[in-house]
Amino acid sequence: MQNAKMKLFNGYDKMTEPINSSEIDKTFFEKLKEEKGMEKVLLCFNCSGCSTGCPMAEIESNFNIKKYIRMAGLGLKDRLLNDKYIWYCTTCYKCQERCPEEVLNVDTLLKIRTMAVAEGIMYDDHRAVAANVIETGHGVPINDKNKENRKKLGLKEIPPTVHSFPEAYEDVKKLLKSVGFDELVSK
Amino acid sequence: MSLNATENGSKKDLSLFLGCVAPNRYPGIELATLKVMEKLDIGIRDLEGASCCPAPGVFKSFDKTTWLSLASRNIVLSEDSGTDLLTICNGCYGSLIEADHELKEDPEKKKKVNEKLAEIGMEYKGTSNVRHIIEYLYKEITPEKIKENVTVPLEGIKVAVHYGCHMIRPSKGKDLDSVENPRFFDELVDATGAKSVDYEEKMLCCGAGGGVRSVFPETALKMSEKKLDILKAGGFDCIVDACPFCHLQYDVGQKTLAKEGKEYNIPVLHYMQLLGLAFGYTPEELGITLNVTKNCDFDNKILNLSKKTN
């Protein structure tokens, strides 16, 4: 499941260690706030409304959205990007709706994930989903069983999506190449 | 209820955006949508050549520009045909409406996206709206009108409505009901003659989103299990969702849990399929019997209801 890059996650046991000031990367917050609204992480006053209502925190206690928001404000880049638990958010957005300071909790976490991906830190299963879109235009492409099911129901065997229109798929492929997605996920 | 019909372009024709999971894993949902829309006399056409939306939690976690470019291409397809874009999936809706708003609100972003789209001969203009079938039916058709079309009232069917997350959250730009305690979907279910009954953790996520299902399936399933336990104890006849991905998570998830000796057998229906039953179609005709989780008792209940009305 995990590729060589994932060793960054494994054995990273610094999460509970005291913060050393040398870990603070001042450029991190600058980069984060390039995305509109993300500077609001600094408004967090620790009320814990986000993490208290988090359905994932009940299942996986290592996932703590409040902690990530605080870490982002502090600029703890390495800890954040290498924390495997940042990938446990299902993006239910309950925390973002409830935050009294309107911090963009989930959107900020997703931005942090993109910063990890930009450094080549990505799960193989996620690379596989990305590859599906690059190779077919669909994250979940058609398979034989569902071709059969479609026929049984009286639908066209292949849906009228990119699957049926090669020129449309070529456009998707071109677009993905142009934004550098192929290169990004093959890092 | 205070959901009003949208002022602009509300009665435009619609293009059906299929996404990935409906056409490629649960084609019954696609077919049910076509049947139901025909019955309601709502003109829809296929959005030919559409791709993955792309999945909000996953692709926005990889690269924002990729997410926005691919989403905008799908929106342009509907713009170019002069229609609004209709989604039958919370994920597609969440992704596309958010992308649409970002481009409508931010001229700089629009310019950048259009530079990319120009390479494939496209331009985003911002002339189309992104709709979700549930909010569309509620606002533009209304539960009353749906009730008038019901031929097999689903009396005695106790429904657990699963709103899912991205239909209502994040709420910005969606102009919908309360995020903590919405009612509009329940009203649409009640219009079929079935009864939506409240339950604990009704607004709980299915667990699959954000790329969690693909990397940590066991963790995702723990979240599903929590809701399934509540529904089993509550004696619900079925789950009704509005998202093929939640649908897949609950349907396939029950099979995985059964292997661990946890039996639920709760049928999972997309609202299009529930409505299809109330319009007189059989579970087979709506692809409900193609689900992984089978429940003959439910199918017989539906059969008896349709016999009663014939």
Short mmCIF file of N, CA and C in Angstrom, two decimals, chain A residues 1 35-36 55-56 58-60 84 87-94 96-98 107 110-111 113-115 117-118 122-123 125-127 129-130 133 137-143 145-146 149-150 152-156 159-163 165 167-172 174-176 178-181 184-185, chain B residues 18-21 23-28 30-31 34 46-52 56-66 69-70 73 98 102 105 109 116-117 119-120 165-166 168-172 179-180 201 203-205 207-212 214-216 219 222-223 226 284-287 290:
data_model
loop_
_atom_site.label_atom_id
_atom_site.label_comp_id
_atom_site.label_asym_id
_atom_site.label_seq_id
_atom_site.Cartn_x
_atom_site.Cartn_y
_atom_site.Cartn_z
N MET A 1 0.82 -1.20 0.00
CA MET A 1 0.00 0.00 0.00
C MET A 1 0.86 1.26 0.00
N GLU A 35 -4.03 31.03 -0.51
CA GLU A 35 -5.40 30.61 -0.77
C GLU A 35 -6.31 31.46 0.11
N LYS A 36 -7.26 32.10 -0.54
CA LYS A 36 -8.15 33.03 0.16
C LYS A 36 -8.82 32.42 1.41
N PRO A 55 -16.58 13.31 13.67
CA PRO A 55 -16.91 11.88 13.71
C PRO A 55 -15.66 11.00 13.57
N MET A 56 -14.63 11.50 12.91
CA MET A 56 -13.42 10.69 12.75
C MET A 56 -12.63 10.62 14.06
N GLU A 58 -13.70 10.33 16.91
CA GLU A 58 -14.28 9.29 17.77
C GLU A 58 -13.76 7.90 17.41
N ILE A 59 -13.39 7.75 16.14
CA ILE A 59 -12.93 6.46 15.65
C ILE A 59 -11.40 6.36 15.69
N GLU A 60 -10.75 7.44 15.27
CA GLU A 60 -9.28 7.47 15.22
C GLU A 60 -8.81 8.69 16.00
N LYS A 84 0.69 11.07 9.00
CA LYS A 84 -0.19 10.26 8.15
C LYS A 84 -1.66 10.48 8.48
N TRP A 87 -4.61 12.46 6.60
CA TRP A 87 -5.38 11.84 5.51
C TRP A 87 -6.62 11.11 6.01
N TYR A 88 -6.94 11.25 7.29
CA TYR A 88 -8.12 10.58 7.84
C TYR A 88 -9.40 11.42 7.78
N CYS A 89 -9.32 12.65 7.36
CA CYS A 89 -10.52 13.50 7.30
C CYS A 89 -11.41 13.05 6.14
N THR A 90 -12.70 12.78 6.41
CA THR A 90 -13.62 12.38 5.34
C THR A 90 -14.24 13.59 4.64
N THR A 91 -13.84 14.77 5.05
CA THR A 91 -14.37 16.04 4.52
C THR A 91 -15.88 16.18 4.73
N CYS A 92 -16.34 15.83 5.93
CA CYS A 92 -17.78 15.96 6.20
C CYS A 92 -18.16 17.42 6.46
N TYR A 93 -17.16 18.24 6.75
CA TYR A 93 -17.34 19.69 6.91
C TYR A 93 -18.15 20.12 8.13
N LYS A 94 -18.38 19.20 9.06
CA LYS A 94 -19.12 19.60 10.27
C LYS A 94 -18.34 20.68 11.02
N GLN A 96 -16.10 22.82 9.98
CA GLN A 96 -16.05 24.11 9.29
C GLN A 96 -17.35 24.90 9.46
N GLU A 97 -18.47 24.17 9.49
CA GLU A 97 -19.77 24.84 9.69
C GLU A 97 -19.89 25.38 11.12
N ARG A 98 -19.26 24.68 12.07
CA ARG A 98 -19.46 25.03 13.47
C ARG A 98 -18.46 26.03 14.01
N ASP A 107 -11.00 22.98 4.36
CA ASP A 107 -10.30 23.52 3.19
C ASP A 107 -8.81 23.72 3.48
N LEU A 110 -7.13 20.37 3.43
CA LEU A 110 -6.94 19.89 2.06
C LEU A 110 -5.77 20.62 1.40
N LYS A 111 -5.63 21.90 1.71
CA LYS A 111 -4.50 22.67 1.18
C LYS A 111 -3.18 22.08 1.71
N ARG A 113 -2.70 19.02 2.58
CA ARG A 113 -2.50 17.76 1.85
C ARG A 113 -1.86 18.02 0.49
N THR A 114 -2.33 19.07 -0.20
CA THR A 114 -1.74 19.34 -1.53
C THR A 114 -0.26 19.70 -1.39
N MET A 115 0.09 20.35 -0.27
CA MET A 115 1.49 20.70 -0.06
C MET A 115 2.33 19.44 0.17
N VAL A 117 1.51 16.45 -1.13
CA VAL A 117 1.57 15.81 -2.45
C VAL A 117 2.63 16.48 -3.32
N ALA A 118 2.72 17.80 -3.23
CA ALA A 118 3.71 18.54 -4.02
C ALA A 118 5.13 18.11 -3.64
N MET A 122 2.46 10.86 -0.79
CA MET A 122 1.13 10.47 -1.26
C MET A 122 0.96 8.97 -1.15
N TYR A 123 -0.21 8.52 -0.75
CA TYR A 123 -0.48 7.08 -0.65
C TYR A 123 -0.62 6.46 -2.04
N ASP A 125 -2.60 4.12 -2.91
CA ASP A 125 -4.02 3.95 -3.27
C ASP A 125 -4.58 5.25 -3.87
N HIS A 126 -4.08 6.37 -3.40
CA HIS A 126 -4.51 7.64 -3.98
C HIS A 126 -3.89 7.86 -5.37
N ARG A 127 -2.66 7.41 -5.51
CA ARG A 127 -2.03 7.50 -6.84
C ARG A 127 -2.83 6.67 -7.85
N VAL A 129 -6.10 6.12 -7.81
CA VAL A 129 -7.30 6.87 -8.20
C VAL A 129 -6.93 7.94 -9.22
N ALA A 130 -5.81 8.62 -8.96
CA ALA A 130 -5.33 9.65 -9.88
C ALA A 130 -5.04 9.04 -11.25
N VAL A 133 -8.11 8.44 -13.41
CA VAL A 133 -8.61 9.63 -14.10
C VAL A 133 -7.71 9.96 -15.29
N GLY A 137 -10.37 9.09 -17.59
CA GLY A 137 -11.26 10.24 -17.40
C GLY A 137 -12.23 10.03 -16.24
N HIS A 138 -12.26 8.82 -15.69
CA HIS A 138 -13.12 8.51 -14.55
C HIS A 138 -12.28 8.05 -13.35
N GLY A 139 -12.63 8.53 -12.17
CA GLY A 139 -11.98 8.05 -10.94
C GLY A 139 -12.35 6.59 -10.69
N VAL A 140 -13.61 6.27 -11.00
CA VAL A 140 -14.11 4.88 -10.93
C VAL A 140 -14.58 4.50 -12.34
N PRO A 141 -13.72 3.86 -13.12
CA PRO A 141 -14.09 3.52 -14.50
C PRO A 141 -15.04 2.32 -14.57
N ILE A 142 -15.63 2.15 -15.74
CA ILE A 142 -16.55 1.02 -15.97
C ILE A 142 -15.76 -0.30 -15.89
N ASN A 143 -16.46 -1.38 -15.50
CA ASN A 143 -15.85 -2.72 -15.53
C ASN A 143 -16.82 -3.69 -16.22
N LYS A 145 -18.46 -6.32 -15.23
CA LYS A 145 -19.68 -6.65 -14.50
C LYS A 145 -20.75 -5.56 -14.71
N ASN A 146 -20.33 -4.33 -14.67
CA ASN A 146 -21.31 -3.26 -14.81
C ASN A 146 -21.68 -2.96 -16.26
N ASN A 149 -24.47 -5.36 -16.31
CA ASN A 149 -25.61 -4.81 -15.57
C ASN A 149 -26.32 -3.72 -16.36
N ARG A 150 -25.55 -2.89 -17.03
CA ARG A 150 -26.14 -1.82 -17.84
C ARG A 150 -27.00 -2.42 -18.95
N LYS A 152 -28.37 -5.40 -19.00
CA LYS A 152 -29.55 -6.03 -18.38
C LYS A 152 -30.66 -5.02 -18.14
N LEU A 153 -30.25 -3.82 -17.76
CA LEU A 153 -31.24 -2.78 -17.45
C LEU A 153 -31.76 -2.07 -18.70
N GLY A 154 -31.16 -2.37 -19.81
CA GLY A 154 -31.60 -1.72 -21.05
C GLY A 154 -30.91 -0.39 -21.29
N LEU A 155 -29.83 -0.14 -20.55
CA LEU A 155 -29.04 1.07 -20.80
C LEU A 155 -27.96 0.75 -21.83
N LYS A 156 -27.37 1.80 -22.39
CA LYS A 156 -26.24 1.57 -23.29
C LYS A 156 -25.12 0.90 -22.49
N PRO A 159 -21.54 4.08 -20.73
CA PRO A 159 -22.29 5.33 -20.45
C PRO A 159 -21.86 6.49 -21.36
N PRO A 160 -22.76 7.44 -21.55
CA PRO A 160 -22.47 8.55 -22.49
C PRO A 160 -21.50 9.60 -21.93
N THR A 161 -20.51 9.14 -21.21
CA THR A 161 -19.51 10.04 -20.62
C THR A 161 -18.26 10.01 -21.50
N VAL A 162 -17.11 10.43 -20.93
CA VAL A 162 -15.85 10.30 -21.67
C VAL A 162 -15.64 8.87 -22.18
N HIS A 163 -16.23 7.91 -21.47
CA HIS A 163 -16.09 6.51 -21.89
C HIS A 163 -16.60 6.28 -23.32
N PHE A 165 -16.85 8.82 -25.68
CA PHE A 165 -16.39 9.85 -26.61
C PHE A 165 -14.86 10.02 -26.53
N GLU A 167 -12.76 11.62 -28.26
CA GLU A 167 -12.23 12.98 -28.42
C GLU A 167 -12.39 13.78 -27.11
N ALA A 168 -13.45 13.48 -26.36
CA ALA A 168 -13.65 14.14 -25.06
C ALA A 168 -12.57 13.68 -24.09
N TYR A 169 -12.26 12.38 -24.14
CA TYR A 169 -11.20 11.86 -23.27
C TYR A 169 -9.86 12.49 -23.62
N GLU A 170 -9.61 12.69 -24.93
CA GLU A 170 -8.36 13.34 -25.35
C GLU A 170 -8.25 14.74 -24.74
N ASP A 171 -9.38 15.46 -24.70
CA ASP A 171 -9.41 16.80 -24.09
C ASP A 171 -9.03 16.73 -22.60
N VAL A 172 -9.62 15.74 -21.93
CA VAL A 172 -9.34 15.58 -20.49
C VAL A 172 -7.86 15.30 -20.27
N LYS A 174 -5.38 16.02 -22.23
CA LYS A 174 -4.59 17.20 -22.57
C LYS A 174 -4.62 18.21 -21.42
N LEU A 175 -5.81 18.37 -20.87
CA LEU A 175 -5.99 19.32 -19.76
C LEU A 175 -5.16 18.89 -18.54
N LEU A 176 -5.19 17.60 -18.25
CA LEU A 176 -4.44 17.08 -17.10
C LEU A 176 -2.94 17.25 -17.30
N SER A 178 -1.57 19.55 -19.22
CA SER A 178 -1.29 20.99 -19.20
C SER A 178 -1.15 21.54 -17.77
N VAL A 179 -1.96 21.04 -16.85
CA VAL A 179 -1.84 21.52 -15.46
C VAL A 179 -0.75 20.77 -14.68
N GLY A 180 -0.11 19.83 -15.35
CA GLY A 180 1.02 19.12 -14.73
C GLY A 180 0.63 18.02 -13.77
N PHE A 181 -0.62 17.53 -13.91
CA PHE A 181 -1.11 16.52 -12.96
C PHE A 181 -0.37 15.19 -13.12
N LEU A 184 2.88 15.46 -11.41
CA LEU A 184 2.71 15.61 -9.96
C LEU A 184 2.50 14.26 -9.27
N VAL A 185 1.59 13.46 -9.82
CA VAL A 185 1.26 12.21 -9.13
C VAL A 185 2.24 11.08 -9.42
N LEU B 18 -23.55 12.42 -14.95
CA LEU B 18 -23.60 11.09 -14.33
C LEU B 18 -22.54 10.85 -13.27
N GLY B 19 -21.37 11.48 -13.44
CA GLY B 19 -20.26 11.20 -12.52
C GLY B 19 -19.68 9.82 -12.79
N CYS B 20 -19.12 9.18 -11.77
CA CYS B 20 -18.46 7.88 -11.95
C CYS B 20 -19.24 6.71 -11.35
N VAL B 21 -19.60 6.81 -10.09
CA VAL B 21 -20.13 5.65 -9.37
C VAL B 21 -21.51 5.24 -9.90
N PRO B 23 -23.02 5.58 -13.09
CA PRO B 23 -23.04 4.81 -14.34
C PRO B 23 -22.15 3.56 -14.30
N ASN B 24 -21.06 3.61 -13.53
CA ASN B 24 -20.07 2.54 -13.60
C ASN B 24 -20.16 1.50 -12.48
N ARG B 25 -20.96 1.77 -11.43
CA ARG B 25 -21.15 0.78 -10.36
C ARG B 25 -22.62 0.55 -10.01
N TYR B 26 -23.44 1.59 -10.10
CA TYR B 26 -24.87 1.46 -9.78
C TYR B 26 -25.72 2.04 -10.91
N PRO B 27 -25.67 1.39 -12.09
CA PRO B 27 -26.42 1.94 -13.22
C PRO B 27 -27.93 2.03 -12.97
N GLY B 28 -28.42 1.27 -11.98
CA GLY B 28 -29.83 1.36 -11.63
C GLY B 28 -30.22 2.78 -11.23
N GLU B 30 -28.88 5.51 -12.41
CA GLU B 30 -28.97 6.27 -13.67
C GLU B 30 -30.32 6.01 -14.35
N LEU B 31 -30.68 4.72 -14.43
CA LEU B 31 -31.92 4.34 -15.09
C LEU B 31 -33.13 4.90 -14.33
N LEU B 34 -33.68 8.51 -15.12
CA LEU B 34 -34.30 8.74 -16.43
C LEU B 34 -35.81 8.46 -16.38
N ASP B 46 -28.40 13.84 -21.84
CA ASP B 46 -27.11 13.38 -21.33
C ASP B 46 -26.08 14.48 -21.51
N LEU B 47 -25.21 14.63 -20.53
CA LEU B 47 -24.09 15.55 -20.69
C LEU B 47 -22.95 14.75 -21.31
N GLU B 48 -22.98 14.69 -22.63
CA GLU B 48 -22.06 13.80 -23.34
C GLU B 48 -20.60 14.23 -23.18
N GLY B 49 -19.77 13.24 -22.93
CA GLY B 49 -18.33 13.51 -22.84
C GLY B 49 -17.86 14.03 -21.49
N ALA B 50 -18.76 14.02 -20.49
CA ALA B 50 -18.36 14.49 -19.16
C ALA B 50 -17.39 13.49 -18.52
N SER B 51 -16.53 14.01 -17.66
CA SER B 51 -15.54 13.16 -16.98
C SER B 51 -15.90 13.02 -15.51
N CYS B 52 -14.98 12.52 -14.73
CA CYS B 52 -15.07 12.54 -13.27
C CYS B 52 -15.23 14.01 -12.87
N PRO B 56 -14.37 15.59 -4.91
CA PRO B 56 -13.92 16.77 -4.17
C PRO B 56 -12.82 16.51 -3.15
N GLY B 57 -13.07 15.59 -2.22
CA GLY B 57 -12.11 15.37 -1.15
C GLY B 57 -10.78 14.83 -1.66
N VAL B 58 -10.85 14.04 -2.72
CA VAL B 58 -9.65 13.39 -3.22
C VAL B 58 -8.82 14.35 -4.07
N PHE B 59 -9.45 14.89 -5.11
CA PHE B 59 -8.67 15.71 -6.03
C PHE B 59 -8.29 17.07 -5.47
N LYS B 60 -9.13 17.60 -4.58
CA LYS B 60 -8.75 18.86 -3.93
C LYS B 60 -7.61 18.62 -2.95
N SER B 61 -7.42 17.36 -2.55
CA SER B 61 -6.28 17.02 -1.69
C SER B 61 -5.00 16.84 -2.49
N PHE B 62 -5.15 16.65 -3.80
CA PHE B 62 -3.97 16.42 -4.64
C PHE B 62 -3.46 17.74 -5.21
N ASP B 63 -4.35 18.42 -5.91
CA ASP B 63 -3.92 19.65 -6.58
C ASP B 63 -5.14 20.51 -6.93
N LYS B 64 -5.16 21.71 -6.40
CA LYS B 64 -6.32 22.59 -6.56
C LYS B 64 -6.55 22.98 -8.02
N THR B 65 -5.48 23.26 -8.75
CA THR B 65 -5.62 23.68 -10.15
C THR B 65 -6.20 22.56 -11.00
N THR B 66 -5.74 21.33 -10.74
CA THR B 66 -6.27 20.18 -11.48
C THR B 66 -7.77 20.04 -11.21
N SER B 69 -9.74 22.89 -12.92
CA SER B 69 -9.74 22.82 -14.39
C SER B 69 -10.68 21.72 -14.88
N LEU B 70 -10.58 20.56 -14.26
CA LEU B 70 -11.42 19.44 -14.70
C LEU B 70 -12.91 19.73 -14.41
N ARG B 73 -14.27 22.23 -16.94
CA ARG B 73 -14.56 21.63 -18.25
C ARG B 73 -15.97 21.00 -18.25
N GLU B 98 -19.03 24.19 -6.02
CA GLU B 98 -17.96 24.97 -5.40
C GLU B 98 -17.03 25.57 -6.47
N GLU B 102 -16.44 29.55 -7.21
CA GLU B 102 -15.09 30.14 -7.20
C GLU B 102 -14.85 30.91 -8.49
N GLU B 105 -17.02 34.10 -8.66
CA GLU B 105 -16.64 35.14 -7.69
C GLU B 105 -15.26 35.72 -7.92
N LYS B 109 -9.15 33.88 -10.99
CA LYS B 109 -9.17 32.42 -11.13
C LYS B 109 -9.80 32.01 -12.46
N LYS B 116 -6.19 27.67 -19.51
CA LYS B 116 -6.03 26.22 -19.67
C LYS B 116 -7.10 25.65 -20.60
N LEU B 117 -8.34 26.10 -20.39
CA LEU B 117 -9.45 25.58 -21.21
C LEU B 117 -9.28 25.95 -22.68
N GLU B 119 -6.76 25.79 -24.40
CA GLU B 119 -5.94 24.77 -25.07
C GLU B 119 -6.78 23.63 -25.64
N ILE B 120 -7.98 23.45 -25.09
CA ILE B 120 -8.86 22.42 -25.67
C ILE B 120 -10.10 23.09 -26.31
N CYS B 165 -22.96 14.27 3.25
CA CYS B 165 -22.32 15.55 3.64
C CYS B 165 -22.41 16.64 2.59
N HIS B 166 -21.96 16.35 1.38
CA HIS B 166 -21.68 17.46 0.45
C HIS B 166 -22.90 18.06 -0.23
N ILE B 168 -25.20 19.40 1.57
CA ILE B 168 -25.48 20.59 2.38
C ILE B 168 -24.25 21.26 2.98
N ARG B 169 -23.17 20.51 3.16
CA ARG B 169 -21.96 21.11 3.73
C ARG B 169 -20.81 21.03 2.73
N PRO B 170 -19.93 22.02 2.58
CA PRO B 170 -20.05 23.33 3.21
C PRO B 170 -21.27 24.08 2.66
N SER B 171 -21.92 24.85 3.50
CA SER B 171 -23.19 25.48 3.13
C SER B 171 -23.01 26.73 2.27
N LYS B 172 -21.80 27.25 2.25
CA LYS B 172 -21.54 28.49 1.50
C LYS B 172 -21.96 28.35 0.03
N VAL B 179 -28.07 23.35 8.30
CA VAL B 179 -27.07 22.31 8.11
C VAL B 179 -27.12 21.26 9.22
N GLU B 180 -27.63 21.64 10.38
CA GLU B 180 -27.66 20.71 11.50
C GLU B 180 -28.93 19.87 11.48
N GLU B 201 -27.78 10.34 15.19
CA GLU B 201 -26.66 10.41 14.23
C GLU B 201 -27.14 10.47 12.77
N MET B 203 -27.18 12.90 10.78
CA MET B 203 -26.31 13.69 9.92
C MET B 203 -24.88 13.14 9.85
N LEU B 204 -24.67 11.94 10.36
CA LEU B 204 -23.33 11.35 10.33
C LEU B 204 -22.89 11.00 8.91
N CYS B 205 -21.66 11.28 8.63
CA CYS B 205 -21.01 10.96 7.35
C CYS B 205 -21.00 9.44 7.15
N GLY B 207 -18.56 7.83 5.92
CA GLY B 207 -17.19 7.42 6.25
C GLY B 207 -16.27 7.30 5.04
N ALA B 208 -16.86 7.35 3.83
CA ALA B 208 -16.08 7.04 2.63
C ALA B 208 -15.31 8.22 2.06
N GLY B 209 -15.77 9.42 2.33
CA GLY B 209 -15.25 10.60 1.63
C GLY B 209 -13.81 10.98 1.96
N GLY B 210 -13.33 11.99 1.22
CA GLY B 210 -12.02 12.56 1.51
C GLY B 210 -10.86 11.64 1.18
N GLY B 211 -11.14 10.56 0.42
CA GLY B 211 -10.07 9.62 0.10
C GLY B 211 -9.85 8.60 1.20
N VAL B 212 -10.71 8.59 2.23
CA VAL B 212 -10.53 7.68 3.35
C VAL B 212 -10.85 6.23 2.93
N SER B 214 -10.50 4.79 0.09
CA SER B 214 -9.48 4.12 -0.75
C SER B 214 -8.23 3.74 0.03
N VAL B 215 -7.88 4.48 1.08
CA VAL B 215 -6.64 4.16 1.80
C VAL B 215 -6.90 3.44 3.13
N PHE B 216 -7.94 3.84 3.83
CA PHE B 216 -8.23 3.24 5.15
C PHE B 216 -9.65 2.67 5.18
N THR B 219 -11.29 1.82 8.56
CA THR B 219 -11.68 3.00 9.35
C THR B 219 -12.97 3.59 8.80
N LYS B 222 -15.92 1.65 9.93
CA LYS B 222 -16.32 1.84 11.33
C LYS B 222 -17.36 2.95 11.45
N MET B 223 -17.19 3.98 10.61
CA MET B 223 -18.15 5.09 10.65
C MET B 223 -19.51 4.62 10.11
N LYS B 226 -21.43 2.43 12.62
CA LYS B 226 -22.09 3.16 13.70
C LYS B 226 -23.53 3.50 13.32
N GLU B 284 -36.72 -4.61 -9.70
CA GLU B 284 -35.87 -5.06 -10.82
C GLU B 284 -35.70 -3.95 -11.85
N GLU B 285 -36.80 -3.30 -12.18
CA GLU B 285 -36.76 -2.26 -13.22
C GLU B 285 -35.92 -1.06 -12.80
N LEU B 286 -35.68 -0.92 -11.51
CA LEU B 286 -34.93 0.24 -11.01
C LEU B 286 -33.51 -0.16 -10.59
N GLY B 287 -33.16 -1.42 -10.86
CA GLY B 287 -31.81 -1.88 -10.53
C GLY B 287 -31.56 -2.07 -9.05
N LEU B 290 -29.92 -5.27 -8.09
CA LEU B 290 -28.50 -5.44 -8.42
C LEU B 290 -27.61 -5.05 -7.25
#
